[in-house]
Coordinates of C-alpha atoms in Angstrom, one line a residue:
M23 CA -0.1 -0.3 -0.1
A24 CA 1.1 3.4 -1.2
D25 CA 1.8 6.0 1.9
L26 CA -0.4 8.9 1.5
K27 CA 0.4 12.2 3.2
T28 CA -1.8 15.0 1.1
I29 CA -5.4 14.7 -0.8
G30 CA -6.5 16.6 -3.3
V31 CA -9.9 17.6 -4.0
I32 CA -11.8 18.7 -6.4
G33 CA -15.1 20.5 -5.6
A34 CA -16.0 22.5 -2.9
G35 CA -19.3 21.2 -2.6
Q36 CA -21.3 19.5 -0.2
M37 CA -19.4 16.6 -0.7
G38 CA -15.9 18.2 -1.6
N39 CA -16.0 20.3 1.7
G40 CA -17.1 17.4 3.6
I41 CA -14.3 14.7 2.1
A42 CA -11.7 17.5 2.7
H43 CA -13.1 18.3 6.2
V44 CA -13.0 14.4 7.2
S45 CA -9.2 14.3 5.9
A46 CA -7.6 16.9 7.3
L47 CA -9.1 15.9 11.0
A48 CA -7.5 12.3 10.1
G49 CA -4.3 14.1 9.9
Y50 CA -3.7 14.9 5.7
D51 CA -2.7 17.6 4.5
V52 CA -5.3 18.8 2.1
V53 CA -5.6 20.7 -1.3
L54 CA -8.9 21.8 -2.0
S55 CA -9.9 23.1 -5.3
D56 CA -12.7 25.0 -7.2
I57 CA -13.2 27.1 -10.4
S58 CA -15.4 29.7 -8.2
K59 CA -13.9 31.4 -5.7
E60 CA -17.3 32.1 -3.8
S61 CA -17.7 28.2 -3.9
L62 CA -14.6 27.8 -2.2
A63 CA -15.1 30.4 0.4
K64 CA -18.7 29.0 0.9
G65 CA -17.2 25.2 1.3
M66 CA -14.6 26.4 3.3
K67 CA -17.1 28.6 6.2
A68 CA -18.8 24.9 5.7
I69 CA -15.9 23.2 6.8
E70 CA -15.5 25.7 9.8
H71 CA -19.0 25.3 10.9
N72 CA -19.1 21.6 10.6
M73 CA -16.3 21.3 12.5
A74 CA -17.4 23.9 15.5
R75 CA -20.4 22.0 15.5
Q76 CA -18.3 18.9 16.3
V77 CA -16.2 20.7 18.8
G78 CA -19.6 21.9 20.6
R79 CA -20.6 17.8 20.7
G80 CA -17.3 17.1 22.4
Q81 CA -16.0 14.8 19.9
Y82 CA -13.1 16.9 19.3
G83 CA -11.0 19.8 20.8
Q84 CA -10.4 23.4 19.5
G85 CA -6.8 22.3 19.3
D86 CA -8.2 19.8 16.6
M87 CA -10.0 21.9 14.9
N88 CA -7.6 24.7 14.4
T89 CA -5.0 22.2 13.9
A90 CA -7.4 20.6 10.9
L91 CA -8.0 23.6 9.6
G92 CA -4.3 24.7 8.9
R93 CA -4.1 21.7 6.9
I94 CA -6.4 22.7 4.4
K95 CA -5.2 24.8 1.2
P96 CA -8.2 26.5 -1.1
T97 CA -7.2 27.4 -3.7
T98 CA -8.8 28.0 -7.7
V99 CA -5.7 26.7 -9.3
L100 CA -5.4 23.0 -10.4
K101 CA -2.0 22.7 -11.0
D102 CA -2.0 23.3 -6.8
H103 CA -3.0 19.7 -6.8
E104 CA 0.6 18.6 -7.8
V105 CA 2.0 17.8 -4.9
A106 CA -1.2 15.6 -4.0
D107 CA -0.6 11.2 -3.7
L108 CA -4.4 10.7 -3.8
V109 CA -6.4 13.2 -5.9
I110 CA -10.7 12.4 -5.2
E111 CA -12.9 14.1 -7.7
A112 CA -16.0 15.2 -6.1
A113 CA -17.4 18.1 -9.1
T114 CA -21.0 17.8 -10.6
E115 CA -22.7 14.2 -11.4
R116 CA -21.9 14.8 -14.8
R117 CA -19.7 12.3 -17.1
E118 CA -18.6 15.2 -19.5
I119 CA -17.4 17.5 -17.0
K120 CA -15.4 14.6 -14.5
E121 CA -13.9 13.1 -17.8
Q122 CA -12.0 17.1 -18.8
I123 CA -11.5 17.2 -15.1
F124 CA -9.4 13.7 -15.2
R125 CA -7.7 15.1 -18.7
S126 CA -6.5 18.4 -17.2
I127 CA -5.3 16.2 -13.5
C128 CA -3.6 13.9 -15.7
E129 CA -1.5 16.8 -17.2
I130 CA -0.5 17.6 -14.0
V131 CA -0.2 15.5 -11.2
P132 CA 2.9 12.7 -11.2
A133 CA 2.2 9.0 -12.8
S134 CA 2.6 7.9 -8.9
T135 CA -0.9 9.6 -7.7
F136 CA -3.9 8.1 -7.5
L137 CA -7.0 9.2 -8.8
A138 CA -10.4 8.5 -7.9
T139 CA -13.9 10.0 -8.0
N140 CA -16.9 10.9 -5.6
T141 CA -19.7 9.6 -8.9
S142 CA -22.5 8.2 -7.0
S143 CA -23.5 6.6 -10.5
I144 CA -21.4 7.0 -13.2
S145 CA -19.5 4.5 -14.6
I146 CA -15.9 4.2 -13.1
T147 CA -14.1 2.4 -15.9
R148 CA -15.5 4.7 -18.4
L149 CA -14.2 7.3 -16.6
A150 CA -11.0 5.8 -15.8
S151 CA -10.7 5.2 -19.6
V152 CA -9.8 9.2 -20.3
T153 CA -6.6 9.1 -18.1
D154 CA -3.0 8.1 -18.5
R155 CA -3.7 5.4 -15.5
P156 CA -6.2 3.4 -15.5
E157 CA -4.8 0.9 -13.3
R158 CA -4.3 3.7 -10.4
F159 CA -8.4 5.0 -10.6
I160 CA -11.1 3.7 -8.2
G161 CA -14.8 4.8 -7.0
L162 CA -14.8 6.1 -3.4
H163 CA -18.5 6.8 -2.9
F164 CA -19.2 8.8 0.0
M165 CA -22.5 9.8 1.6
N166 CA -23.8 12.9 2.4
P167 CA -23.4 14.6 4.9
V168 CA -19.4 13.1 4.9
P169 CA -18.4 14.1 8.1
L170 CA -21.4 12.2 9.9
M171 CA -22.2 9.0 7.1
K172 CA -20.2 6.1 7.9
L173 CA -20.4 4.3 5.0
V174 CA -17.7 4.4 1.9
E175 CA -18.6 2.3 -1.3
V176 CA -15.6 1.5 -2.8
I177 CA -15.6 0.4 -6.6
R178 CA -13.1 -0.7 -8.9
G179 CA -12.9 -0.5 -12.6
L180 CA -12.0 -3.1 -14.6
A181 CA -8.7 -2.0 -14.5
T182 CA -8.1 -1.0 -11.0
D183 CA -5.1 -2.8 -9.8
Q184 CA -4.7 -4.2 -6.2
E185 CA -2.3 -1.6 -5.0
T186 CA -4.8 1.1 -5.9
Y187 CA -7.7 -0.6 -4.0
E188 CA -6.0 -1.7 -0.9
T189 CA -4.8 1.9 -0.8
A190 CA -8.2 3.3 -0.8
I191 CA -9.4 0.7 1.6
E192 CA -6.4 1.9 4.1
F193 CA -7.4 5.7 3.4
A194 CA -11.1 5.4 4.0
G195 CA -9.9 3.4 7.1
R196 CA -8.0 6.4 8.5
L197 CA -10.9 8.4 7.8
E198 CA -13.1 6.2 10.4
K199 CA -15.6 4.9 7.8
T200 CA -16.9 1.8 6.4
T201 CA -16.3 0.2 3.0
T202 CA -18.1 -2.0 1.2
N203 CA -18.0 -3.4 -1.9
A204 CA -20.1 -2.5 -5.0
E205 CA -19.5 -3.5 -8.9
D206 CA -19.1 -1.2 -11.3
Y207 CA -22.8 -1.0 -12.4
P208 CA -24.8 1.9 -12.7
A209 CA -25.6 3.9 -9.2
F210 CA -23.2 0.7 -7.5
I211 CA -25.8 -0.3 -4.6
V212 CA -26.8 2.2 -2.5
N213 CA -28.3 4.7 -5.4
R214 CA -29.4 1.7 -7.4
I215 CA -31.4 0.9 -4.7
L216 CA -32.3 4.4 -3.0
V217 CA -33.1 6.9 -6.0
P218 CA -35.6 4.9 -7.4
M219 CA -37.6 4.7 -4.5
I220 CA -37.3 8.7 -4.3
N221 CA -38.4 8.1 -7.9
E222 CA -41.0 6.7 -6.9
A223 CA -42.1 9.0 -4.1
V224 CA -42.4 11.6 -6.8
Y225 CA -44.7 9.8 -9.3
A226 CA -46.8 9.2 -5.9
L227 CA -47.0 13.3 -5.7
Y228 CA -47.2 13.4 -9.5
E229 CA -50.2 11.1 -9.7
G230 CA -52.1 12.4 -6.4
V231 CA -51.6 9.6 -4.8
G232 CA -50.3 11.7 -1.7
T233 CA -49.2 15.3 -0.6
V234 CA -45.6 15.9 -0.4
E235 CA -46.2 15.6 3.7
S236 CA -48.2 13.1 3.7
I237 CA -45.5 10.8 1.6
D238 CA -42.7 12.3 4.0
T239 CA -44.9 11.4 6.8
A240 CA -46.3 7.9 5.8
M241 CA -42.3 6.8 5.4
R242 CA -41.5 8.3 8.8
L243 CA -43.4 6.8 10.9
G244 CA -45.1 3.4 8.1
A245 CA -41.3 2.2 7.3
N246 CA -39.3 4.2 10.2
H247 CA -37.5 6.4 7.6
P248 CA -35.3 8.9 9.5
M249 CA -36.7 11.4 6.9
G250 CA -39.5 11.6 4.3
P251 CA -38.3 10.7 0.6
L252 CA -39.2 13.9 -0.9
T253 CA -37.3 16.0 2.3
L254 CA -33.9 13.6 1.6
A255 CA -34.5 14.2 -2.6
D256 CA -34.0 18.4 -1.9
F257 CA -31.1 17.2 1.0
I258 CA -29.6 15.1 -1.5
G259 CA -29.9 17.8 -4.7
L260 CA -32.9 16.9 -7.5
D261 CA -30.7 17.5 -10.0
T262 CA -28.4 14.5 -8.4
C263 CA -31.4 12.9 -8.7
L264 CA -32.1 13.6 -11.8
S265 CA -28.4 12.6 -13.1
I266 CA -28.8 9.4 -11.7
M267 CA -32.1 8.3 -12.6
Q268 CA -31.2 8.9 -16.1
V269 CA -27.9 6.9 -15.7
L270 CA -29.9 4.2 -14.5
H271 CA -32.4 4.7 -16.9
D272 CA -29.9 4.5 -19.7
G273 CA -27.3 2.5 -18.6
L274 CA -30.3 -0.3 -17.7
A275 CA -32.6 0.1 -20.9
D276 CA -35.4 -0.6 -18.4
T277 CA -38.7 1.9 -17.9
K278 CA -38.6 1.5 -14.3
Y279 CA -35.9 3.7 -14.0
R280 CA -37.8 6.6 -16.4
P281 CA -37.3 9.8 -14.2
C282 CA -40.9 11.5 -13.2
P283 CA -41.7 13.9 -15.4
L284 CA -42.5 16.4 -12.6
L285 CA -39.1 15.3 -11.5
V286 CA -37.7 17.0 -14.7
K287 CA -40.1 19.7 -14.0
Y288 CA -38.4 20.6 -10.9
V289 CA -34.7 20.4 -12.2
E290 CA -35.8 22.9 -15.5
A291 CA -37.5 25.4 -12.9
G292 CA -33.9 25.3 -10.9
W293 CA -35.9 23.9 -7.9
V294 CA -33.4 22.1 -7.2
G295 CA -33.3 21.6 -3.4
K296 CA -32.4 22.6 0.1
K297 CA -28.9 23.9 -1.5
V298 CA -30.6 26.7 -4.2
G299 CA -33.7 27.2 -1.1
K300 CA -36.3 25.4 -2.9
G301 CA -37.3 22.2 -3.9
F302 CA -40.6 20.2 -2.8
Y303 CA -40.3 22.5 0.3
D304 CA -39.8 25.7 0.2
Y305 CA -36.9 27.1 3.0
S306 CA -37.0 30.7 2.9
G307 CA -38.6 30.8 6.2
P308 CA -38.0 29.4 9.5
E309 CA -39.7 26.5 8.7
P310 CA -40.1 24.2 5.6
V311 CA -43.1 24.5 3.8
P312 CA -44.0 22.1 0.8
T313 CA -44.0 23.9 -2.6
R314 CA -46.9 21.7 -3.9

């Protein structure tokens, strides 16, 4: 196994800043990049806020937080990843964007650097194929929110070698995560099961089976889910849910994975969930209010 010291994270959104957060607390130096200065600043603010909450709960001391924050280097310059031993891509769930990132990063980092993607649905083998090191490429699908959720799905591409796999397992273990192996099929394990359930909940709303609140209440109290599927969809991001359903529908060619037209409509309207303040609920007031 390789001895990792510096972790590069590309994308400072909710997944990227979460990966940077747990990596820094685990003792790694972190280079966190984003093309947007605003997104980068927002990501660093989220890290500081979430670490402060952990300190408040007694999980870490203030000194641990200060040291971890000092390990994170925020940057808008992709070339700053040249010092990374492992680079994790955590950009938006669009294959073309991810492929362009990996083409660019391969021109910057040494041949020894491992590459990983946090994709929640896209083929690891396909993403690895655009790089110059498919054998050193792996899927590390963290769950949201990263600091709280214990699971990381580890997905090997067709060419992923044993050293890369063992290094990924060691890395996740140091982050105090539990790993599960998933085969490189559309949406892997968690989202293969979870997102079609969310899509079915949107169909239930679309067809008038229940209101937003009644569907969420039914699944919370009737199935003992910690939150309703429409609340969860807002938390994940409706755009991400739609992308995953499209990957499932295209990759498996089964009509049961057809995205609900209402989900498509919400995404077209830009109502993609909590990150923009509106999805199946409006989050602008003191309490979420259903939008339908």
